[in-house]
Short mmCIF file of C-alpha atoms in Angstrom, two decimals:
data_model
loop_
_atom_site.label_atom_id
_atom_site.label_comp_id
_atom_site.label_asym_id
_atom_site.label_seq_id
_atom_site.Cartn_x
_atom_site.Cartn_y
_atom_site.Cartn_z
CA UNK A 1 -8.99 0.27 -21.58
CA UNK A 2 -11.68 3.23 -23.34
CA UNK A 3 -12.29 6.29 -21.11
CA UNK A 4 -16.00 7.16 -20.69
CA UNK A 5 -16.46 10.61 -22.67
CA UNK A 6 -18.93 11.16 -20.09
CA UNK A 7 -15.75 12.01 -18.09
CA UNK A 8 -14.02 14.02 -19.87
CA UNK A 9 -11.89 13.63 -22.62
CA UNK A 10 -8.43 12.22 -21.23
CA UNK A 11 -8.29 9.65 -18.91
CA UNK A 12 -6.92 10.87 -15.82
CA UNK A 13 -2.89 11.09 -15.54
CA UNK A 14 -0.18 10.80 -13.07
CA UNK A 15 -1.34 12.52 -9.96
CA UNK A 16 -4.48 13.58 -11.01
CA UNK A 17 -7.31 13.36 -8.24
CA UNK A 18 -10.21 11.00 -8.95
CA UNK A 19 -13.43 11.18 -6.76
CA UNK A 20 -15.35 7.76 -6.74
CA UNK A 21 -18.64 7.12 -6.17
CA UNK A 22 -20.39 5.78 -2.94
CA UNK A 23 -21.37 2.66 -4.99
CA UNK A 24 -17.60 2.88 -6.20
CA UNK A 25 -16.11 2.66 -2.79
CA UNK A 26 -18.76 0.03 -1.77
CA UNK A 27 -17.31 -2.44 -3.98
CA UNK A 28 -13.98 -1.75 -3.12
CA UNK A 29 -13.79 -1.92 0.18
CA UNK A 30 -15.98 -5.11 -0.17
CA UNK A 31 -13.18 -6.39 -2.52
CA UNK A 32 -10.66 -6.30 0.62
CA UNK A 33 -11.10 -8.09 3.81
CA UNK A 34 -8.06 -6.67 5.15
CA UNK A 35 -9.86 -2.78 5.45
CA UNK A 36 -12.98 -3.77 6.57
CA UNK A 37 -11.52 -2.59 10.23
CA UNK A 38 -10.42 0.78 9.10
CA UNK A 39 -12.34 3.23 11.24
CA UNK A 40 -10.21 6.52 9.22
CA UNK A 41 -10.91 5.03 5.57
CA UNK A 42 -14.34 4.21 6.66
CA UNK A 43 -14.53 7.54 6.60
CA UNK A 44 -13.17 8.72 3.10
CA UNK A 45 -16.25 8.26 0.45
CA UNK A 46 -18.39 9.87 4.13
CA UNK A 47 -16.52 13.08 3.44
CA UNK A 48 -16.09 12.76 -0.39
CA UNK A 49 -12.36 12.61 -0.39
CA UNK A 50 -10.25 12.00 -3.23
CA UNK A 51 -8.03 9.41 -4.48
CA UNK A 52 -5.07 9.40 -6.41
CA UNK A 53 -4.22 7.94 -9.94
CA UNK A 54 -1.13 5.50 -10.14
CA UNK A 55 0.23 3.15 -12.46
CA UNK A 56 -1.02 0.06 -12.40
CA UNK A 57 0.85 -3.54 -11.36
CA UNK A 58 1.18 -5.88 -13.90
CA UNK A 59 -1.16 -8.19 -12.73
CA UNK A 60 -4.02 -5.39 -12.43
CA UNK A 61 -6.36 -5.07 -15.26
CA UNK A 62 -10.14 -4.49 -15.52
CA UNK A 63 -10.52 -1.25 -14.07
CA UNK A 64 -8.37 1.93 -13.00
CA UNK A 65 -5.90 1.93 -10.62
CA UNK A 66 -5.92 4.43 -7.40
CA UNK A 67 -4.11 4.88 -4.80
CA UNK A 68 -4.35 6.20 -0.92
CA UNK A 69 -2.20 7.46 1.45
CA UNK A 70 -2.35 7.39 4.96
CA UNK A 71 -1.51 10.06 7.27
CA UNK A 72 1.52 9.32 9.90
CA UNK A 73 -1.32 9.00 12.49
CA UNK A 74 -2.43 5.80 10.54
CA UNK A 75 1.30 4.57 9.89
CA UNK A 76 1.73 6.43 6.56
CA UNK A 77 0.26 3.08 4.94
CA UNK A 78 0.17 3.36 1.28
CA UNK A 79 -3.10 1.75 0.02
CA UNK A 80 -3.63 0.22 -3.50
CA UNK A 81 -7.04 -0.01 -5.09
CA UNK A 82 -8.70 -0.44 -7.94
CA UNK A 83 -12.35 0.75 -9.35
CA UNK A 84 -14.37 0.42 -12.13
CA UNK A 85 -14.37 3.16 -14.58
CA UNK A 86 -18.03 3.17 -14.49
CA UNK A 87 -17.76 4.05 -11.00
CA UNK A 88 -15.71 7.21 -11.12
CA UNK A 89 -17.59 10.52 -10.40
CA UNK A 90 -14.80 13.36 -11.69
CA UNK A 91 -11.48 13.59 -11.80
CA UNK A 92 -9.24 16.84 -10.74
CA UNK A 93 -5.73 18.00 -10.86
CA UNK A 94 -3.93 18.05 -7.90
CA UNK A 95 -4.07 21.92 -5.87
CA UNK A 96 -2.61 24.53 -6.66
CA UNK A 97 0.33 25.76 -4.74
CA UNK A 98 -0.90 28.84 -3.88
CA UNK A 99 -4.53 26.94 -2.61
CA UNK A 100 -2.34 24.78 -0.53
CA UNK A 101 -0.22 27.57 1.35
CA UNK A 102 -2.88 27.92 4.03
CA UNK A 103 -2.50 24.29 5.06
CA UNK A 104 1.05 24.36 5.41
CA UNK A 105 3.35 25.43 8.44
CA UNK A 106 4.23 29.32 8.52
CA UNK A 107 8.01 28.86 7.98
CA UNK A 108 7.36 27.55 4.73
CA UNK A 109 5.35 30.20 3.65
CA UNK A 110 7.78 32.42 2.32
CA UNK A 111 9.32 29.40 0.30
CA UNK A 112 5.74 28.95 -1.04
CA UNK A 113 5.64 32.55 -1.47
CA UNK A 114 8.77 32.50 -3.77
CA UNK A 115 8.07 29.54 -5.67
CA UNK A 116 4.85 30.65 -6.55
CA UNK A 117 6.28 33.86 -7.79
CA UNK A 118 9.01 31.78 -9.83
CA UNK A 119 6.43 29.85 -11.37
CA UNK A 120 4.24 32.62 -12.72
CA UNK A 121 7.22 34.35 -14.30
CA UNK A 122 8.16 31.54 -16.08
CA UNK A 123 4.82 30.80 -17.23
CA UNK A 124 4.75 27.34 -15.35
CA UNK A 125 1.83 25.86 -13.16
CA UNK A 126 2.49 25.11 -9.96
CA UNK A 127 1.05 22.34 -8.12
CA UNK A 128 1.69 20.07 -4.77
CA UNK A 129 1.26 16.52 -4.43
CA UNK A 130 2.39 14.85 -1.48
CA UNK A 131 2.00 15.41 2.56
CA UNK A 132 0.80 19.30 1.86
CA UNK A 133 -1.60 18.17 -0.83
CA UNK A 134 -3.52 15.83 1.11
CA UNK A 135 -3.17 17.71 4.33
CA UNK A 136 -4.78 20.70 1.80
CA UNK A 137 -8.06 18.17 0.55
CA UNK A 138 -8.71 16.11 3.70
CA UNK A 139 -7.43 18.55 6.79
CA UNK A 140 -5.82 15.67 8.54
CA UNK A 141 -2.44 16.04 9.97
CA UNK A 142 -0.04 14.74 6.88
CA UNK A 143 2.91 17.22 7.52
CA UNK A 144 5.67 17.01 9.40
CA UNK A 145 8.85 18.22 10.74
CA UNK A 146 10.30 16.08 8.45
CA UNK A 147 8.14 16.25 5.66
CA UNK A 148 9.71 17.34 2.23
CA UNK A 149 7.63 19.97 0.06
CA UNK A 150 6.52 18.11 -3.43
CA UNK A 151 6.04 20.02 -5.94
CA UNK A 152 4.54 19.56 -9.83
CA UNK A 153 6.02 22.11 -11.88
CA UNK A 154 3.61 22.11 -15.16
CA UNK A 155 5.94 24.14 -17.86
CA UNK A 156 4.94 25.32 -21.33
CA UNK A 157 6.48 25.01 -24.84
CA UNK A 158 8.06 28.60 -24.56
CA UNK A 159 9.66 27.83 -20.30
CA UNK A 160 13.26 28.09 -20.08
CA UNK A 161 13.49 24.92 -18.28
CA UNK A 162 17.31 25.18 -17.38
CA UNK A 163 16.71 28.56 -16.05
CA UNK A 164 13.72 27.80 -14.29
CA UNK A 165 15.52 25.09 -12.46
CA UNK A 166 18.34 26.70 -11.67
CA UNK A 167 16.15 29.31 -9.88
CA UNK A 168 14.16 26.47 -8.06
CA UNK A 169 17.39 25.23 -6.83
CA UNK A 170 18.43 28.53 -5.44
CA UNK A 171 14.78 29.01 -3.69
CA UNK A 172 15.78 25.85 -2.01
CA UNK A 173 19.08 27.16 -0.61
CA UNK A 174 17.22 29.06 1.86
CA UNK A 175 14.27 26.96 2.30
CA UNK A 176 13.42 25.53 6.05
CA UNK A 177 12.24 21.94 3.75
CA UNK A 178 13.91 19.70 1.21
CA UNK A 179 12.26 20.76 -2.38
CA UNK A 180 11.34 17.59 -3.88
CA UNK A 181 9.04 17.44 -7.23
CA UNK A 182 8.64 16.97 -10.90
CA UNK A 183 9.13 18.45 -14.05
CA UNK A 184 5.65 17.84 -16.10
CA UNK A 185 5.20 18.50 -19.62
CA UNK A 186 2.44 18.52 -22.20
CA UNK A 187 2.43 14.49 -22.99
CA UNK A 188 2.10 14.28 -19.07
CA UNK A 189 5.51 12.61 -18.76
CA UNK A 190 8.10 14.17 -15.82
CA UNK A 191 11.28 13.77 -14.60
CA UNK A 192 12.86 14.79 -10.73
CA UNK A 193 13.49 18.41 -11.32
CA UNK A 194 16.74 17.62 -9.28
CA UNK A 195 17.96 15.41 -11.51
CA UNK A 196 17.32 17.51 -14.65
CA UNK A 197 19.46 20.77 -13.08
CA UNK A 198 22.45 18.04 -12.60
CA UNK A 199 22.48 17.61 -16.31
CA UNK A 200 22.12 14.03 -16.72
CA UNK A 201 22.37 13.00 -20.31
CA UNK A 202 19.77 10.87 -19.54
CA UNK A 203 16.59 11.17 -17.47
CA UNK A 204 14.44 8.87 -15.69
CA UNK A 205 11.18 9.96 -17.42
CA UNK A 206 7.78 8.76 -15.67
CA UNK A 207 4.15 8.56 -17.33
CA UNK A 208 1.08 6.68 -16.07
CA UNK A 209 2.05 3.30 -18.17
CA UNK A 210 6.04 3.31 -17.73
CA UNK A 211 9.41 4.20 -16.56
CA UNK A 212 11.69 4.74 -19.25
CA UNK A 213 15.70 6.59 -20.16
CA UNK A 214 15.23 8.80 -22.19
CA UNK A 215 17.46 11.60 -23.93
CA UNK A 216 17.64 14.96 -22.41
CA UNK A 217 16.55 16.92 -25.51
CA UNK A 218 14.26 13.80 -26.53
CA UNK A 219 12.56 14.55 -23.22
CA UNK A 220 12.44 17.85 -23.81
CA UNK A 221 10.84 18.09 -27.27
CA UNK A 222 7.68 15.44 -26.34
CA UNK A 223 7.45 17.44 -23.20
CA UNK A 224 6.75 20.82 -25.27
CA UNK A 225 4.78 18.32 -27.80
CA UNK A 226 7.21 18.87 -30.53
#
């Protein structure tokens, strides 16, 4: 699939937000009889809320694979959609952690502030996905008392990754929630931060195209672009 230059130099990757045109929404919903009666989903194009890029299934071709998780009040349904790339209006990175802070429970704020400071010291971009991201993007109630905090740590070539994840683990010891999330390098591939911190020799590495096992040093080298 060729990505049109008018939408940017690179196609959207994992966790990227994809905003679909009104015509694209009509085409997507017209193709899904099972979604016709969903009143919340009908609000999505009216509110100009995004979808999220996901990995395509083997049977899916001829478009861009998108996902849409609904809030707990709507049964936490995860909706899979396909859109023609010509109907992609824009693409954005996930919200920065500091931008989403105001939408988090107040007892999360000290943890968010510590993570934000930690990321700044280590030249890491801290972004959120999961329940807090969707709450900040829509204003709907996604975060519950059982929610994890999902953070995407985008590190640079000079980041001491081992030291960084050790400090993330230290932050979690005092956190009121489970701290989940991924370490993502320059190539867009990512691993679970907890798995990396555990010192495994082989890591489960996820990209928009596939999930593979890579040696620890191989992942670090690729992630740093070296």
